[in-house]
CSV table of C-alpha atoms in Angstrom, one decimal:
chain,number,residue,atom,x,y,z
A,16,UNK,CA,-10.0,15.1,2.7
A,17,UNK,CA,-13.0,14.9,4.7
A,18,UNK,CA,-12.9,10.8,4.6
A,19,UNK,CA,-9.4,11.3,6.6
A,20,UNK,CA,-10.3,13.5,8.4
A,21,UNK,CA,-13.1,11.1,9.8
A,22,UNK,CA,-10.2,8.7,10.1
A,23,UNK,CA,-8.7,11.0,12.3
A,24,UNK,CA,-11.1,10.7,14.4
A,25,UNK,CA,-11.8,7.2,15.0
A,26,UNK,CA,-8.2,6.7,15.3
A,27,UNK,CA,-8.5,9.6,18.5
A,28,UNK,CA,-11.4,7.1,19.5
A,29,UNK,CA,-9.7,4.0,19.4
A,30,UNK,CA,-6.9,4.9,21.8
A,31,UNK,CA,-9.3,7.1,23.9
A,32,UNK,CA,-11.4,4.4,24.7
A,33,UNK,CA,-8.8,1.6,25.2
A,34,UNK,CA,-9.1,0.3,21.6
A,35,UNK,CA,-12.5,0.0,21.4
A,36,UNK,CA,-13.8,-1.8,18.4
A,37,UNK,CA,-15.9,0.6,16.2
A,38,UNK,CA,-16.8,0.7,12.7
A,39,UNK,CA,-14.4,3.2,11.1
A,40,UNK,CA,-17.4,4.7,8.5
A,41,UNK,CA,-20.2,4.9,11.4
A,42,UNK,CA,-18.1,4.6,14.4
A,43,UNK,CA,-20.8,2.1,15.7
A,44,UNK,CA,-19.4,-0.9,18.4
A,45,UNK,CA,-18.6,-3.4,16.1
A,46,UNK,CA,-18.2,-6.8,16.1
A,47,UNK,CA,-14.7,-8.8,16.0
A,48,UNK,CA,-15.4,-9.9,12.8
A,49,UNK,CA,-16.2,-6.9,11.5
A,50,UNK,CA,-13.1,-5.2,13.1
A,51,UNK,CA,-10.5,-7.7,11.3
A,52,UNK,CA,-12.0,-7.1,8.4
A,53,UNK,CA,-11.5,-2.8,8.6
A,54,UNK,CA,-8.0,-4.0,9.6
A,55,UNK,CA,-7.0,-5.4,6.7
A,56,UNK,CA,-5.0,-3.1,4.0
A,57,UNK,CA,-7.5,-3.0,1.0
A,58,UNK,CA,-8.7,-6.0,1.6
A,59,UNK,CA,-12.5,-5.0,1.2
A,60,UNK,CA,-14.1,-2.3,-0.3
A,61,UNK,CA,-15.7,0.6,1.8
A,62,UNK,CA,-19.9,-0.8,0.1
A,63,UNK,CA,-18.3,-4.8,1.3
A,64,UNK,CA,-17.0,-3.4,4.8
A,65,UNK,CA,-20.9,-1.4,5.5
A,66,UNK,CA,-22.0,-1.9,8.8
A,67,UNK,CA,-25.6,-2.9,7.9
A,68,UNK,CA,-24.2,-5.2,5.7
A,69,UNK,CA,-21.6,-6.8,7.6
A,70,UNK,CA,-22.9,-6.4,11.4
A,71,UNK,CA,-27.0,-5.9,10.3
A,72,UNK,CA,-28.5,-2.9,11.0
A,73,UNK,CA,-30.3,-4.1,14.4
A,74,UNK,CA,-27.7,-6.0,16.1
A,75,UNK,CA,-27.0,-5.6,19.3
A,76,UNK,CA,-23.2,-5.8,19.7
A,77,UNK,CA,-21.3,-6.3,23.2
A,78,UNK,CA,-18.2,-4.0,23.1
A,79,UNK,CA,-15.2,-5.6,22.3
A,80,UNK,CA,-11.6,-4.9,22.7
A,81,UNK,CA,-8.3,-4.9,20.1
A,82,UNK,CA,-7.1,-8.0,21.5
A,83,UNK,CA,-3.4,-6.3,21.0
A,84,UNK,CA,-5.0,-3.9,24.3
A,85,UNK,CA,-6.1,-6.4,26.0
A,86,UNK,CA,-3.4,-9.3,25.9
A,87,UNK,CA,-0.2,-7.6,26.8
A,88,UNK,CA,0.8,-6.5,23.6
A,89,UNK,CA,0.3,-3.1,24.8
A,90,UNK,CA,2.0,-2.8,28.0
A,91,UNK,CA,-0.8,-0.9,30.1
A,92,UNK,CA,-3.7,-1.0,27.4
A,93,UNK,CA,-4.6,1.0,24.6
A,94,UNK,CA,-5.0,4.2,26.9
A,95,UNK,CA,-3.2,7.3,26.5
A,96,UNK,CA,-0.1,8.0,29.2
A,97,UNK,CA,-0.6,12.0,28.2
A,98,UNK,CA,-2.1,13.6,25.5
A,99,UNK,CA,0.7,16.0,23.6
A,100,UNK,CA,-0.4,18.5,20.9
A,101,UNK,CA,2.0,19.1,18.1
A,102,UNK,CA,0.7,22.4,18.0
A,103,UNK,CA,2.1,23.7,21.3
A,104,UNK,CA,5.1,21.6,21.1
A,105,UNK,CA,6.0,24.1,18.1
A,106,UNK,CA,5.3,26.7,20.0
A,107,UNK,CA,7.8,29.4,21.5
A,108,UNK,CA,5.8,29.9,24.7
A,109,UNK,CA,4.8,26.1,25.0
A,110,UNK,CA,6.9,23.9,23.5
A,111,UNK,CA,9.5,23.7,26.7
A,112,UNK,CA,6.8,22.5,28.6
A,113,UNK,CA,4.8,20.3,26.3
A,114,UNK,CA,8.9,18.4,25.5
A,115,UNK,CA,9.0,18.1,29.6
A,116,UNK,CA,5.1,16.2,29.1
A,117,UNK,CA,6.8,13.5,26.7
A,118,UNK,CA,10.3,13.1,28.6
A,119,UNK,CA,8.4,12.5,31.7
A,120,UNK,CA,6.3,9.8,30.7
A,121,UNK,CA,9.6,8.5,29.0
A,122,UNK,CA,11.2,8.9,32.1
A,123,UNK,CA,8.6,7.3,34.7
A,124,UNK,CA,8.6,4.3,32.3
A,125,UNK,CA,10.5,1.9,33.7
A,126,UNK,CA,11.1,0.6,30.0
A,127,UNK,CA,12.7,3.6,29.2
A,128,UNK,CA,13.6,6.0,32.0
A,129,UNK,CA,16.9,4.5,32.1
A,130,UNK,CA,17.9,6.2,28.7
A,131,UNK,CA,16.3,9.4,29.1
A,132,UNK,CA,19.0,12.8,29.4
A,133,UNK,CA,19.1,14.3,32.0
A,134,UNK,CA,16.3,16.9,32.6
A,135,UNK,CA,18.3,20.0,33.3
A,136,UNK,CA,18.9,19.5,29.1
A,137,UNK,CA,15.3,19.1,28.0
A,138,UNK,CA,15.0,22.8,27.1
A,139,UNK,CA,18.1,22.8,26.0
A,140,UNK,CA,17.5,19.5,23.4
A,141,UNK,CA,13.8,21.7,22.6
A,142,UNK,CA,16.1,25.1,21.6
A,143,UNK,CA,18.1,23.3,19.2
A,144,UNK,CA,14.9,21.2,17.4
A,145,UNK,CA,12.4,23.9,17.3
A,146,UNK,CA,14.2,27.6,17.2
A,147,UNK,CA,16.8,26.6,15.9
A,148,UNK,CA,15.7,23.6,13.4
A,149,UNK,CA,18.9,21.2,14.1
A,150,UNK,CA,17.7,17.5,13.2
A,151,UNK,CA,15.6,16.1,10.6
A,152,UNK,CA,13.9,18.7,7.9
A,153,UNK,CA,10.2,18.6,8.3
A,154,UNK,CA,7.1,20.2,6.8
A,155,UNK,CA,8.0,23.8,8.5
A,156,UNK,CA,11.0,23.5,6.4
A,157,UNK,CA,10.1,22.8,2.5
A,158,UNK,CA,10.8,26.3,0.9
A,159,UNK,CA,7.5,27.6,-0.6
A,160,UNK,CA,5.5,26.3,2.2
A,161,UNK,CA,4.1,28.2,5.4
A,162,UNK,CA,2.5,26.9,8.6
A,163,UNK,CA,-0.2,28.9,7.7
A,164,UNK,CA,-1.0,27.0,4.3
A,165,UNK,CA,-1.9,24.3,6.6
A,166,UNK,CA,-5.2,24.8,8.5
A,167,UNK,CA,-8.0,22.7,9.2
A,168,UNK,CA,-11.3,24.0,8.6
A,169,UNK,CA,-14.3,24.5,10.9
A,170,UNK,CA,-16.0,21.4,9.2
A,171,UNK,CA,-12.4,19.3,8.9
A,172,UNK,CA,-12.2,19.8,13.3
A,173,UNK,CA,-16.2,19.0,13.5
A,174,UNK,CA,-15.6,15.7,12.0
A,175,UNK,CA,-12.7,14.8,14.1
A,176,UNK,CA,-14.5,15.5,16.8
């Protein structure tokens, strides 16, 4: 659990820092080569992907960029638009609000503002998701499970951090 939760963390990284290539394990700079080879599917083992290995432990590396950030793949970059917590989107005193954080980015996109509803139905479309649990059946849903059965720990959030 704690390895993913590591994970999480880089992954919060990456896209903070506009796809910044770091070593997953260490969350050094890495170098391209390095990077393609974390990005491969169980292609190498955590002991063949080490950073002292791989990089050398007294390299200097020049920060590099996910080329997918940098070359238009991304439209904008690798850098987050808003950031949106699941948590308050849940949440009966929040969650209209946090809804009206995603549809505005949606709607200011010029990609996609075209197809967004109207906002007078936003809280509307959040009613029938979250208090009412219309749409797809998710975690909050499987009988025998609570919310509260899901909690990070102190040490779980340090590490994402």
């Amino acid at each position: 659990v704690m390895e993913e939760c590591h994970w999480y963390g880089w992954f919060i990284d990456y896209w903070l820092e506009g796809g910044l290539m770091r070593d997953i394990f260490s969350h050094k700079i890495t170098t391209p080569e390095h990077w393609y080879m974390l990005m491969i599917p169980g292609g190498y083992s955590r002991e063949e992907l080490d950073y002292d290995l791989v990089v050398g432990p007294d390299t200097v590396v020049s920060p590099s960029y996910d080329p997918h950030c940098t070359n238009g793949d991304v439209s904008g970059g690798c850098e987050p638009v808003a950031v949106i917590s699941a948590e308050k989107l849940r949440d009966y005193n929040e969650g209209k609000a946090e809804t009206a954080k995603i549809a505005e980015v949606l709607h200011n996109d010029d990609r996609t503002g075209k197809y967004v509803i109207n906002q007078q139905a936003w809280d509307c479309i959040w009613t029938e998701l979250i208090p009412r649990g219309k749409g797809a059946k998710t975690v909050y849903q499987r009988p025998g499970h609570f919310e509260t059965d899901y909690n990070f720990s102190a040490e779980m959030l340090e590490e994402m951090i």
